[in-house]
Amino acid sequence: MNLIRIFPIAFRDAAEPWQLGFQDPATPMMQGIIDLHHDIFFFLIVILIFVPWMLVRALWHFHYKRNPIPERIVHGTTIEIIWTIFPSIILMFIAIPSFALLYSMDEVVDPAITIKAIGHQWYWTYEYSDYNSSDEQSLTFDSYMIPEDDLELGQLRLLEVDNRMVVPAKTHLRIIITSADVLHSWAVPSLGVKCDAVPGRLNQTSIFIKREGVYYGQCSELCGTNHAFMPIVVEAVSLDDYVSWVSNKLD
Ligand code: CUA
């Protein structure tokens, strides 16, 4: 029983109207990104309050009416040490979790499946070369956006595609990203992935999707007139469903 097919709307991860925050995370990577964002946001708020407070205070107390005879002091070693050391400590508090996340995102955990995403003007091609059948034909298909006139009720405008990239959930995946023409970028917010597709170069990223669902993304590098019309849809299913999807495709 495929729950995604029965409740298609409940399982989809796409942007919502007037959304301000992140989309729900589906990978440890995206959870890490959101946590880091919240960590840094704390310092941002502290600085945002402290700096204007200091500015307003200085303007108030050193106004020429309130303070007609100016002080002649131009140096204060103690305060200079404080305002140099303190921001660098804040930067350390930001840098340490930031580097930890950066390097853990770069790690490729022994992938079970490798999928190649190839950007074209203006669609994506997905290659599953782990299942090359005897006649050297790999499982390859194109993924085009559904045009507005062909949308069915409940489908997302500018986001739905004809052939989704189907992957198993709870499995380590390696995505290899490249392009056949110009720069594109393969990006899916809920998965925490945004990887440039560069002609003549293979970029690699790894994902581990924690729950079944449909994840929507878009090309994120200006690639021509139809840049807005080459979305990405990743459908994460159970391993059983994935196996039967692959065997259907190979026939
Ligand atoms: Cu492809 Cu923008």
mmCIF file of N, CA, C and O in Angstrom, residues 141-188:
data_model
loop_
_atom_site.group_PDB
_atom_site.id
_atom_site.type_symbol
_atom_site.label_atom_id
_atom_site.label_comp_id
_atom_site.label_asym_id
_atom_site.label_seq_id
_atom_site.Cartn_x
_atom_site.Cartn_y
_atom_site.Cartn_z
ATOM 1 N N PHE A 141 15.665 8.700 -17.618
ATOM 2 C CA PHE A 141 14.441 9.335 -18.103
ATOM 3 C C PHE A 141 14.537 10.848 -17.928
ATOM 4 O O PHE A 141 15.306 11.344 -17.107
ATOM 5 N N ASP A 142 13.743 11.561 -18.702
ATOM 6 C CA ASP A 142 13.679 13.017 -18.610
ATOM 7 C C ASP A 142 12.538 13.423 -17.693
ATOM 8 O O ASP A 142 11.543 12.706 -17.562
ATOM 9 N N SER A 143 12.700 14.578 -17.070
ATOM 10 C CA SER A 143 11.698 15.066 -16.120
ATOM 11 C C SER A 143 11.323 16.497 -16.506
ATOM 12 O O SER A 143 12.087 17.430 -16.263
ATOM 13 N N TYR A 144 10.158 16.619 -17.114
ATOM 14 C CA TYR A 144 9.702 17.932 -17.587
ATOM 15 C C TYR A 144 8.631 18.486 -16.657
ATOM 16 O O TYR A 144 7.844 17.721 -16.080
ATOM 17 N N MET A 145 8.549 19.809 -16.573
ATOM 18 C CA MET A 145 7.466 20.441 -15.815
ATOM 19 C C MET A 145 6.138 20.184 -16.512
ATOM 20 O O MET A 145 6.078 20.139 -17.739
ATOM 21 N N ILE A 146 5.056 20.017 -15.711
ATOM 22 C CA ILE A 146 3.718 19.912 -16.290
ATOM 23 C C ILE A 146 3.261 21.329 -16.631
ATOM 24 O O ILE A 146 3.214 22.181 -15.746
ATOM 25 N N PRO A 147 2.953 21.615 -17.894
ATOM 26 C CA PRO A 147 2.510 22.977 -18.242
ATOM 27 C C PRO A 147 1.186 23.317 -17.557
ATOM 28 O O PRO A 147 0.398 22.418 -17.228
ATOM 29 N N GLU A 148 0.969 24.606 -17.362
ATOM 30 C CA GLU A 148 -0.191 25.062 -16.588
ATOM 31 C C GLU A 148 -1.513 24.496 -17.129
ATOM 32 O O GLU A 148 -2.396 24.126 -16.363
ATOM 33 N N ASP A 149 -1.625 24.393 -18.450
ATOM 34 C CA ASP A 149 -2.884 23.937 -19.051
ATOM 35 C C ASP A 149 -3.141 22.450 -18.805
ATOM 36 O O ASP A 149 -4.281 21.995 -18.890
ATOM 37 N N ASP A 150 -2.094 21.691 -18.517
ATOM 38 C CA ASP A 150 -2.251 20.249 -18.350
ATOM 39 C C ASP A 150 -2.359 19.827 -16.886
ATOM 40 O O ASP A 150 -2.431 18.629 -16.587
ATOM 41 N N LEU A 151 -2.357 20.796 -15.976
ATOM 42 C CA LEU A 151 -2.389 20.445 -14.552
ATOM 43 C C LEU A 151 -3.695 19.771 -14.186
ATOM 44 O O LEU A 151 -4.761 20.152 -14.664
ATOM 45 N N GLU A 152 -3.589 18.765 -13.316
ATOM 46 C CA GLU A 152 -4.787 18.153 -12.779
ATOM 47 C C GLU A 152 -5.076 18.746 -11.408
ATOM 48 O O GLU A 152 -4.187 19.341 -10.791
ATOM 49 N N LEU A 153 -6.301 18.573 -10.937
ATOM 50 C CA LEU A 153 -6.710 19.157 -9.662
ATOM 51 C C LEU A 153 -5.767 18.694 -8.547
ATOM 52 O O LEU A 153 -5.514 17.511 -8.391
ATOM 53 N N GLY A 154 -5.239 19.648 -7.787
ATOM 54 C CA GLY A 154 -4.357 19.311 -6.678
ATOM 55 C C GLY A 154 -2.884 19.348 -7.015
ATOM 56 O O GLY A 154 -2.049 19.339 -6.123
ATOM 57 N N GLN A 155 -2.563 19.412 -8.296
ATOM 58 C CA GLN A 155 -1.150 19.480 -8.678
ATOM 59 C C GLN A 155 -0.635 20.899 -8.513
ATOM 60 O O GLN A 155 -1.380 21.864 -8.646
ATOM 61 N N LEU A 156 0.643 21.006 -8.207
ATOM 62 C CA LEU A 156 1.228 22.314 -7.910
ATOM 63 C C LEU A 156 1.734 22.976 -9.185
ATOM 64 O O LEU A 156 2.528 22.395 -9.920
ATOM 65 N N ARG A 157 1.280 24.220 -9.418
ATOM 66 C CA ARG A 157 1.664 24.970 -10.602
ATOM 67 C C ARG A 157 3.161 25.298 -10.555
ATOM 68 O O ARG A 157 3.681 25.671 -9.511
ATOM 69 N N LEU A 158 3.840 25.113 -11.660
ATOM 70 C CA LEU A 158 5.275 25.378 -11.833
ATOM 71 C C LEU A 158 6.168 24.431 -11.027
ATOM 72 O O LEU A 158 7.377 24.590 -10.992
ATOM 73 N N LEU A 159 5.574 23.467 -10.333
ATOM 74 C CA LEU A 159 6.386 22.570 -9.511
ATOM 75 C C LEU A 159 6.259 21.104 -9.904
ATOM 76 O O LEU A 159 7.186 20.331 -9.720
ATOM 77 N N GLU A 160 5.107 20.726 -10.435
ATOM 78 C CA GLU A 160 4.894 19.304 -10.727
ATOM 79 C C GLU A 160 5.628 18.911 -12.012
ATOM 80 O O GLU A 160 5.770 19.720 -12.922
ATOM 81 N N VAL A 161 6.118 17.675 -12.045
ATOM 82 C CA VAL A 161 6.807 17.182 -13.240
ATOM 83 C C VAL A 161 6.147 15.900 -13.744
ATOM 84 O O VAL A 161 5.384 15.263 -13.008
ATOM 85 N N ASP A 162 6.467 15.532 -15.001
ATOM 86 C CA ASP A 162 5.855 14.319 -15.552
ATOM 87 C C ASP A 162 6.507 13.051 -14.999
ATOM 88 O O ASP A 162 5.823 12.083 -14.700
ATOM 89 N N ASN A 163 7.828 13.059 -14.839
ATOM 90 C CA ASN A 163 8.526 11.896 -14.295
ATOM 91 C C ASN A 163 9.315 12.302 -13.057
ATOM 92 O O ASN A 163 10.299 13.033 -13.167
ATOM 93 N N ARG A 164 8.880 11.824 -11.901
ATOM 94 C CA ARG A 164 9.568 12.184 -10.670
ATOM 95 C C ARG A 164 10.817 11.331 -10.474
ATOM 96 O O ARG A 164 10.887 10.206 -10.963
ATOM 97 N N MET A 165 11.753 11.898 -9.720
ATOM 98 C CA MET A 165 12.904 11.103 -9.309
ATOM 99 C C MET A 165 12.474 10.303 -8.085
ATOM 100 O O MET A 165 12.189 10.859 -7.035
ATOM 101 N N VAL A 166 12.370 8.998 -8.240
ATOM 102 C CA VAL A 166 11.900 8.141 -7.147
ATOM 103 C C VAL A 166 13.105 7.554 -6.425
ATOM 104 O O VAL A 166 14.041 7.044 -7.056
ATOM 105 N N VAL A 167 13.096 7.667 -5.103
ATOM 106 C CA VAL A 167 14.197 7.130 -4.296
ATOM 107 C C VAL A 167 13.608 6.437 -3.066
ATOM 108 O O VAL A 167 12.486 6.729 -2.663
ATOM 109 N N PRO A 168 14.349 5.525 -2.465
ATOM 110 C CA PRO A 168 13.874 4.935 -1.211
ATOM 111 C C PRO A 168 14.178 5.862 -0.035
ATOM 112 O O PRO A 168 15.219 6.515 -0.017
ATOM 113 N N ALA A 169 13.260 5.902 0.936
ATOM 114 C CA ALA A 169 13.532 6.644 2.169
ATOM 115 C C ALA A 169 14.435 5.802 3.068
ATOM 116 O O ALA A 169 14.607 4.600 2.849
ATOM 117 N N LYS A 170 15.036 6.438 4.048
ATOM 118 C CA LYS A 170 15.907 5.771 5.037
ATOM 119 C C LYS A 170 17.037 4.989 4.373
ATOM 120 O O LYS A 170 17.367 3.875 4.781
ATOM 121 N N THR A 171 17.595 5.566 3.309
ATOM 122 C CA THR A 171 18.699 4.933 2.592
ATOM 123 C C THR A 171 19.706 6.020 2.251
ATOM 124 O O THR A 171 19.317 7.135 1.916
ATOM 125 N N HIS A 172 20.982 5.677 2.341
ATOM 126 C CA HIS A 172 22.008 6.656 1.967
ATOM 127 C C HIS A 172 22.102 6.747 0.447
ATOM 128 O O HIS A 172 22.355 5.746 -0.232
ATOM 129 N N LEU A 173 21.879 7.934 -0.070
ATOM 130 C CA LEU A 173 21.880 8.138 -1.513
ATOM 131 C C LEU A 173 23.027 9.062 -1.892
ATOM 132 O O LEU A 173 23.359 9.985 -1.147
ATOM 133 N N ARG A 174 23.597 8.813 -3.064
ATOM 134 C CA ARG A 174 24.573 9.749 -3.609
ATOM 135 C C ARG A 174 23.972 10.351 -4.863
ATOM 136 O O ARG A 174 23.516 9.618 -5.749
ATOM 137 N N ILE A 175 23.941 11.660 -4.934
ATOM 138 C CA ILE A 175 23.444 12.339 -6.124
ATOM 139 C C ILE A 175 24.639 12.972 -6.809
ATOM 140 O O ILE A 175 25.385 13.741 -6.190
ATOM 141 N N ILE A 176 24.792 12.647 -8.072
ATOM 142 C CA ILE A 176 25.848 13.249 -8.881
ATOM 143 C C ILE A 176 25.173 14.240 -9.818
ATOM 144 O O ILE A 176 24.184 13.904 -10.473
ATOM 145 N N ILE A 177 25.659 15.466 -9.814
ATOM 146 C CA ILE A 177 24.962 16.515 -10.533
ATOM 147 C C ILE A 177 25.865 17.120 -11.591
ATOM 148 O O ILE A 177 27.019 17.466 -11.316
ATOM 149 N N THR A 178 25.331 17.234 -12.800
ATOM 150 C CA THR A 178 26.101 17.834 -13.881
ATOM 151 C C THR A 178 25.129 18.498 -14.849
ATOM 152 O O THR A 178 23.928 18.493 -14.642
ATOM 153 N N SER A 179 25.684 19.081 -15.900
ATOM 154 C CA SER A 179 24.854 19.763 -16.882
ATOM 155 C C SER A 179 25.327 19.423 -18.281
ATOM 156 O O SER A 179 26.488 19.094 -18.492
ATOM 157 N N ALA A 180 24.397 19.490 -19.222
ATOM 158 C CA ALA A 180 24.748 19.204 -20.610
ATOM 159 C C ALA A 180 24.913 20.488 -21.424
ATOM 160 O O ALA A 180 25.371 20.445 -22.559
ATOM 161 N N ASP A 181 24.504 21.624 -20.871
ATOM 162 C CA ASP A 181 24.607 22.852 -21.658
ATOM 163 C C ASP A 181 25.169 24.031 -20.845
ATOM 164 O O ASP A 181 26.334 24.349 -20.958
ATOM 165 N N VAL A 182 24.316 24.643 -20.023
ATOM 166 C CA VAL A 182 24.757 25.810 -19.253
ATOM 167 C C VAL A 182 24.676 25.489 -17.753
ATOM 168 O O VAL A 182 24.310 24.387 -17.380
ATOM 169 N N LEU A 183 25.008 26.450 -16.913
ATOM 170 C CA LEU A 183 24.914 26.240 -15.465
ATOM 171 C C LEU A 183 23.460 26.102 -15.039
ATOM 172 O O LEU A 183 22.608 26.901 -15.429
ATOM 173 N N HIS A 184 23.169 25.057 -14.272
ATOM 174 C CA HIS A 184 21.891 24.922 -13.586
ATOM 175 C C HIS A 184 22.222 24.668 -12.113
ATOM 176 O O HIS A 184 23.396 24.587 -11.749
ATOM 177 N N SER A 185 21.203 24.502 -11.303
ATOM 178 C CA SER A 185 21.474 24.142 -9.913
ATOM 179 C C SER A 185 20.340 23.270 -9.397
ATOM 180 O O SER A 185 19.169 23.622 -9.511
ATOM 181 N N TRP A 186 20.718 22.137 -8.878
ATOM 182 C CA TRP A 186 19.731 21.152 -8.403
ATOM 183 C C TRP A 186 19.461 21.428 -6.933
ATOM 184 O O TRP A 186 20.339 21.218 -6.087
ATOM 185 N N ALA A 187 18.273 21.932 -6.625
ATOM 186 C CA ALA A 187 18.001 22.383 -5.260
ATOM 187 C C ALA A 187 16.650 21.893 -4.772
ATOM 188 O O ALA A 187 15.642 22.056 -5.456
ATOM 189 N N VAL A 188 16.639 21.278 -3.599
ATOM 190 C CA VAL A 188 15.395 20.837 -2.960
ATOM 191 C C VAL A 188 15.445 21.295 -1.498
ATOM 192 O O VAL A 188 16.206 20.757 -0.701
#
